[in-house]
Amino acid sequence: MKKYLEAILAILTIILFSLVAGIALYFADSTEEQKVQKYIKEKYGFKIGIEQVIEKGIASHPTFVVFPEKHPDIIFKATLNPSTDTVTDDYPEALKADKAFHKLEKVIPAIEQLEFESFDEEFKVSYSGSKKRFLKLYSSTPIELASFKEEHLERFFELQQLIKESGASITHVMVEDNREPVESNSIYFAMADMKDAKTKEEA
């Protein structure tokens, strides 16, 4: 009888231990950050760091601004739906933008010689959706729209020529002049509109 009770007690102990371990494992993997990290690891095979969490309201889905630990320059977003535990991400788009930037790198010195500067602290290619990749720049010299053709057309034409020559898959370019916002002007154009332009007059 004593051996029988000991056996029952041993079985109950194992069941209790398994239950506690299961609960602990569930809670260890139940935070939103960990769900996103696990999703990215399983889908793409790399670990991520989390730069920011964007939550716009009580019922909104949290969006994580993340990056691969080994490639911190590739910033992308992963959005978690807490009700279904599903995650969506835009890593493929971020990867395309990163590849476009690396192709652009070889002509950046020439772009700077045309008196264009990085929009932020450094040159980068941003993206919107799967088809739009943007290059944002500052013009070191003021952009005067009234005299644009006479004073600026040539260097803008040379800018788009450099982008073409680099092979970077940039779809749109935006340039602002480096003045106060109330005085600043900007130029925005699609590279597709320039694909057949061989001279500045055709631009």
mmCIF file of C-alpha atoms in Angstrom:
data_model
loop_
_atom_site.group_PDB
_atom_site.id
_atom_site.type_symbol
_atom_site.label_atom_id
_atom_site.label_comp_id
_atom_site.label_asym_id
_atom_site.label_seq_id
_atom_site.Cartn_x
_atom_site.Cartn_y
_atom_site.Cartn_z
ATOM 1 C CA MET A 1 0.000 0.000 0.000
ATOM 2 C CA LYS A 2 2.825 2.355 0.897
ATOM 3 C CA LYS A 3 4.562 1.698 -2.435
ATOM 4 C CA TYR A 4 1.283 2.316 -4.242
ATOM 5 C CA LEU A 5 0.844 5.716 -2.538
ATOM 6 C CA GLU A 6 4.456 6.614 -3.296
ATOM 7 C CA ALA A 7 3.897 5.801 -6.973
ATOM 8 C CA ILE A 8 0.718 7.921 -7.076
ATOM 9 C CA LEU A 9 2.550 10.774 -5.361
ATOM 10 C CA ALA A 10 5.403 10.537 -7.868
ATOM 11 C CA ILE A 11 2.969 10.656 -10.789
ATOM 12 C CA LEU A 12 1.158 13.669 -9.309
ATOM 13 C CA THR A 13 4.501 15.402 -8.751
ATOM 14 C CA ILE A 14 5.450 14.881 -12.407
ATOM 15 C CA ILE A 15 2.068 16.167 -13.589
ATOM 16 C CA LEU A 16 2.303 19.209 -11.316
ATOM 17 C CA PHE A 17 5.864 19.941 -12.470
ATOM 18 C CA SER A 18 4.831 19.662 -16.143
ATOM 19 C CA LEU A 19 1.865 21.963 -15.538
ATOM 20 C CA VAL A 20 4.001 24.589 -13.796
ATOM 21 C CA ALA A 21 6.674 24.359 -16.504
ATOM 22 C CA GLY A 22 4.029 24.722 -19.200
ATOM 23 C CA ILE A 23 2.544 27.808 -17.563
ATOM 24 C CA ALA A 24 5.990 29.311 -17.089
ATOM 25 C CA LEU A 25 6.871 28.630 -20.725
ATOM 26 C CA TYR A 26 3.596 30.190 -21.883
ATOM 27 C CA PHE A 27 4.154 33.402 -19.952
ATOM 28 C CA ALA A 28 7.819 33.520 -20.929
ATOM 29 C CA ASP A 29 6.755 33.607 -24.567
ATOM 30 C CA SER A 30 3.619 35.686 -24.210
ATOM 31 C CA THR A 31 4.899 39.264 -24.258
ATOM 32 C CA GLU A 32 4.243 41.228 -27.427
ATOM 33 C CA GLU A 33 7.953 41.867 -27.956
ATOM 34 C CA GLN A 34 8.769 38.175 -27.726
ATOM 35 C CA LYS A 35 5.983 37.239 -30.138
ATOM 36 C CA VAL A 36 7.384 39.632 -32.728
ATOM 37 C CA GLN A 37 10.953 38.458 -32.116
ATOM 38 C CA LYS A 38 9.898 34.828 -32.494
ATOM 39 C CA TYR A 39 7.942 35.566 -35.681
ATOM 40 C CA ILE A 40 10.875 37.326 -37.356
ATOM 41 C CA LYS A 41 13.325 34.633 -36.246
ATOM 42 C CA GLU A 42 11.115 31.859 -37.670
ATOM 43 C CA LYS A 43 10.322 33.713 -40.912
ATOM 44 C CA TYR A 44 13.709 35.215 -41.803
ATOM 45 C CA GLY A 45 16.191 33.376 -39.608
ATOM 46 C CA PHE A 46 17.722 36.336 -37.765
ATOM 47 C CA LYS A 47 17.411 38.004 -34.378
ATOM 48 C CA ILE A 48 16.135 41.561 -34.138
ATOM 49 C CA GLY A 49 16.584 44.557 -31.911
ATOM 50 C CA ILE A 50 13.603 46.771 -31.124
ATOM 51 C CA GLU A 51 14.137 50.484 -31.685
ATOM 52 C CA GLN A 52 10.637 51.768 -30.955
ATOM 53 C CA VAL A 53 7.064 50.666 -30.288
ATOM 54 C CA ILE A 54 4.265 52.718 -31.849
ATOM 55 C CA GLU A 55 0.815 52.509 -30.261
ATOM 56 C CA LYS A 56 -1.736 55.019 -31.569
ATOM 57 C CA GLY A 57 -4.651 54.128 -29.301
ATOM 58 C CA ILE A 58 -6.171 51.610 -26.908
ATOM 59 C CA ALA A 59 -7.588 49.399 -29.662
ATOM 60 C CA SER A 60 -4.721 49.887 -32.108
ATOM 61 C CA HIS A 61 -2.282 47.188 -33.097
ATOM 62 C CA PRO A 62 1.254 47.860 -31.786
ATOM 63 C CA THR A 63 3.850 48.448 -34.487
ATOM 64 C CA PHE A 64 7.446 47.603 -33.679
ATOM 65 C CA VAL A 65 10.260 49.463 -35.405
ATOM 66 C CA VAL A 66 12.973 46.826 -35.557
ATOM 67 C CA PHE A 67 16.298 45.938 -37.170
ATOM 68 C CA PRO A 68 18.379 42.791 -37.686
ATOM 69 C CA GLU A 69 21.008 42.595 -34.934
ATOM 70 C CA LYS A 70 23.763 42.017 -37.505
ATOM 71 C CA HIS A 71 22.499 44.719 -39.904
ATOM 72 C CA PRO A 72 21.267 47.639 -37.771
ATOM 73 C CA ASP A 73 21.046 49.945 -40.810
ATOM 74 C CA ILE A 74 18.030 48.016 -42.142
ATOM 75 C CA ILE A 75 15.080 49.482 -40.252
ATOM 76 C CA PHE A 76 11.646 47.951 -40.825
ATOM 77 C CA LYS A 77 8.272 47.563 -39.143
ATOM 78 C CA ALA A 78 6.402 44.587 -37.718
ATOM 79 C CA THR A 79 2.786 44.971 -36.607
ATOM 80 C CA LEU A 80 1.166 42.579 -34.136
ATOM 81 C CA ASN A 81 -2.555 41.833 -34.069
ATOM 82 C CA PRO A 82 -3.050 40.924 -30.381
ATOM 83 C CA SER A 83 -6.452 39.329 -30.935
ATOM 84 C CA THR A 84 -5.102 36.750 -33.396
ATOM 85 C CA ASP A 85 -1.392 36.797 -32.472
ATOM 86 C CA THR A 86 -0.560 37.350 -36.151
ATOM 87 C CA VAL A 87 2.303 39.565 -37.291
ATOM 88 C CA THR A 88 2.793 41.423 -40.571
ATOM 89 C CA ASP A 89 6.048 43.064 -41.604
ATOM 90 C CA ASP A 90 7.645 45.083 -44.403
ATOM 91 C CA TYR A 91 11.152 43.627 -44.270
ATOM 92 C CA PRO A 92 11.266 42.866 -48.033
ATOM 93 C CA GLU A 93 10.595 46.544 -48.797
ATOM 94 C CA ALA A 94 13.262 47.680 -46.319
ATOM 95 C CA LEU A 95 15.727 45.253 -47.904
ATOM 96 C CA LYS A 96 15.041 46.691 -51.383
ATOM 97 C CA ALA A 97 15.622 50.215 -50.058
ATOM 98 C CA ASP A 98 18.891 49.108 -48.442
ATOM 99 C CA LYS A 99 20.097 47.526 -51.685
ATOM 100 C CA ALA A 100 19.167 50.720 -53.562
ATOM 101 C CA PHE A 101 21.202 52.761 -51.076
ATOM 102 C CA HIS A 102 24.290 50.591 -51.471
ATOM 103 C CA LYS A 103 24.146 51.057 -55.244
ATOM 104 C CA LEU A 104 23.713 54.798 -54.761
ATOM 105 C CA GLU A 105 26.737 55.016 -52.454
ATOM 106 C CA LYS A 106 29.225 55.047 -55.313
ATOM 107 C CA VAL A 107 27.790 58.301 -56.738
ATOM 108 C CA ILE A 108 27.206 60.154 -53.447
ATOM 109 C CA PRO A 109 30.472 62.136 -53.737
ATOM 110 C CA ALA A 110 29.366 63.331 -57.201
ATOM 111 C CA ILE A 111 25.911 64.217 -55.826
ATOM 112 C CA GLU A 112 27.563 66.307 -53.122
ATOM 113 C CA GLN A 113 29.638 68.103 -55.755
ATOM 114 C CA LEU A 114 26.338 69.246 -57.289
ATOM 115 C CA GLU A 115 25.603 70.983 -53.945
ATOM 116 C CA PHE A 116 23.087 68.439 -52.666
ATOM 117 C CA GLU A 117 23.225 67.260 -49.059
ATOM 118 C CA SER A 118 21.682 64.417 -47.081
ATOM 119 C CA PHE A 119 18.199 65.197 -45.791
ATOM 120 C CA ASP A 120 18.965 63.687 -42.403
ATOM 121 C CA GLU A 121 22.358 63.238 -40.808
ATOM 122 C CA GLU A 122 23.311 60.770 -43.512
ATOM 123 C CA PHE A 123 22.188 59.713 -46.966
ATOM 124 C CA LYS A 124 19.505 57.047 -47.011
ATOM 125 C CA VAL A 125 16.752 55.627 -49.183
ATOM 126 C CA SER A 126 13.312 55.419 -47.586
ATOM 127 C CA TYR A 127 10.289 53.483 -48.834
ATOM 128 C CA SER A 128 6.512 53.459 -48.896
ATOM 129 C CA GLY A 129 4.828 50.189 -49.736
ATOM 130 C CA SER A 130 6.447 47.745 -52.127
ATOM 131 C CA LYS A 131 6.889 50.009 -55.149
ATOM 132 C CA LYS A 132 8.058 53.422 -53.917
ATOM 133 C CA ARG A 133 11.611 54.188 -52.826
ATOM 134 C CA PHE A 134 12.497 57.792 -52.045
ATOM 135 C CA LEU A 135 15.701 59.776 -52.003
ATOM 136 C CA LYS A 136 15.336 62.956 -49.933
ATOM 137 C CA LEU A 137 17.961 65.661 -50.228
ATOM 138 C CA TYR A 138 18.721 69.216 -49.247
ATOM 139 C CA SER A 139 19.939 71.758 -51.767
ATOM 140 C CA SER A 140 22.882 73.752 -50.397
ATOM 141 C CA THR A 141 21.841 76.674 -52.598
ATOM 142 C CA PRO A 142 18.325 78.194 -52.493
ATOM 143 C CA ILE A 143 15.862 76.897 -55.083
ATOM 144 C CA GLU A 144 14.247 79.843 -56.815
ATOM 145 C CA LEU A 145 11.276 78.537 -58.754
ATOM 146 C CA ALA A 146 10.979 81.648 -60.925
ATOM 147 C CA SER A 147 14.462 81.108 -62.311
ATOM 148 C CA PHE A 148 14.610 77.315 -61.992
ATOM 149 C CA LYS A 149 15.298 76.550 -65.651
ATOM 150 C CA GLU A 150 18.117 79.064 -65.886
ATOM 151 C CA GLU A 151 19.776 78.405 -62.520
ATOM 152 C CA HIS A 152 18.958 74.853 -61.402
ATOM 153 C CA LEU A 153 17.776 72.673 -64.282
ATOM 154 C CA GLU A 154 21.243 71.506 -65.260
ATOM 155 C CA ARG A 155 22.301 70.244 -61.835
ATOM 156 C CA PHE A 156 18.918 68.560 -61.265
ATOM 157 C CA PHE A 157 19.301 66.859 -64.623
ATOM 158 C CA GLU A 158 22.794 65.720 -63.622
ATOM 159 C CA LEU A 159 21.381 64.465 -60.305
ATOM 160 C CA GLN A 160 18.871 62.160 -61.964
ATOM 161 C CA GLN A 161 21.558 61.027 -64.424
ATOM 162 C CA LEU A 162 23.786 59.989 -61.518
ATOM 163 C CA ILE A 163 20.928 58.055 -59.933
ATOM 164 C CA LYS A 164 20.314 56.250 -63.236
ATOM 165 C CA GLU A 165 24.010 55.449 -63.638
ATOM 166 C CA SER A 166 24.208 54.000 -60.119
ATOM 167 C CA GLY A 167 21.519 51.427 -60.911
ATOM 168 C CA ALA A 168 19.722 52.234 -57.649
ATOM 169 C CA SER A 169 16.015 51.392 -57.861
ATOM 170 C CA ILE A 170 14.908 54.808 -56.589
ATOM 171 C CA THR A 171 11.455 55.788 -57.818
ATOM 172 C CA HIS A 172 11.068 59.332 -56.466
ATOM 173 C CA VAL A 173 13.354 62.216 -55.517
ATOM 174 C CA MET A 174 12.498 65.127 -53.243
ATOM 175 C CA VAL A 175 14.804 68.090 -52.770
ATOM 176 C CA GLU A 176 14.265 70.968 -50.341
ATOM 177 C CA ASP A 177 16.482 74.009 -50.093
ATOM 178 C CA ASN A 178 18.227 74.542 -46.802
ATOM 179 C CA ARG A 179 16.357 77.661 -45.683
ATOM 180 C CA GLU A 180 13.763 78.350 -43.015
ATOM 181 C CA PRO A 181 10.447 76.554 -43.769
ATOM 182 C CA VAL A 182 8.577 79.790 -44.572
ATOM 183 C CA GLU A 183 11.164 80.635 -47.253
ATOM 184 C CA SER A 184 12.091 77.164 -48.431
ATOM 185 C CA ASN A 185 11.114 75.720 -51.814
ATOM 186 C CA SER A 186 11.136 72.090 -52.864
ATOM 187 C CA ILE A 187 11.270 70.014 -56.032
ATOM 188 C CA TYR A 188 9.687 66.569 -56.276
ATOM 189 C CA PHE A 189 9.913 64.291 -59.293
ATOM 190 C CA ALA A 190 9.424 60.678 -60.305
ATOM 191 C CA MET A 191 12.390 58.934 -61.889
ATOM 192 C CA ALA A 192 9.997 57.231 -64.339
ATOM 193 C CA ASP A 193 9.235 60.634 -65.841
ATOM 194 C CA MET A 194 12.947 61.081 -66.564
ATOM 195 C CA LYS A 195 13.743 57.668 -67.995
ATOM 196 C CA ASP A 196 13.838 58.834 -71.621
ATOM 197 C CA ALA A 197 15.444 62.235 -71.000
ATOM 198 C CA LYS A 198 18.899 62.387 -72.542
ATOM 199 C CA THR A 199 19.399 66.149 -72.305
ATOM 200 C CA LYS A 200 18.341 68.756 -69.763
ATOM 201 C CA GLU A 201 15.939 70.217 -72.319
ATOM 202 C CA GLU A 202 14.086 66.897 -72.447
ATOM 203 C CA ALA A 203 13.859 66.678 -68.665
#
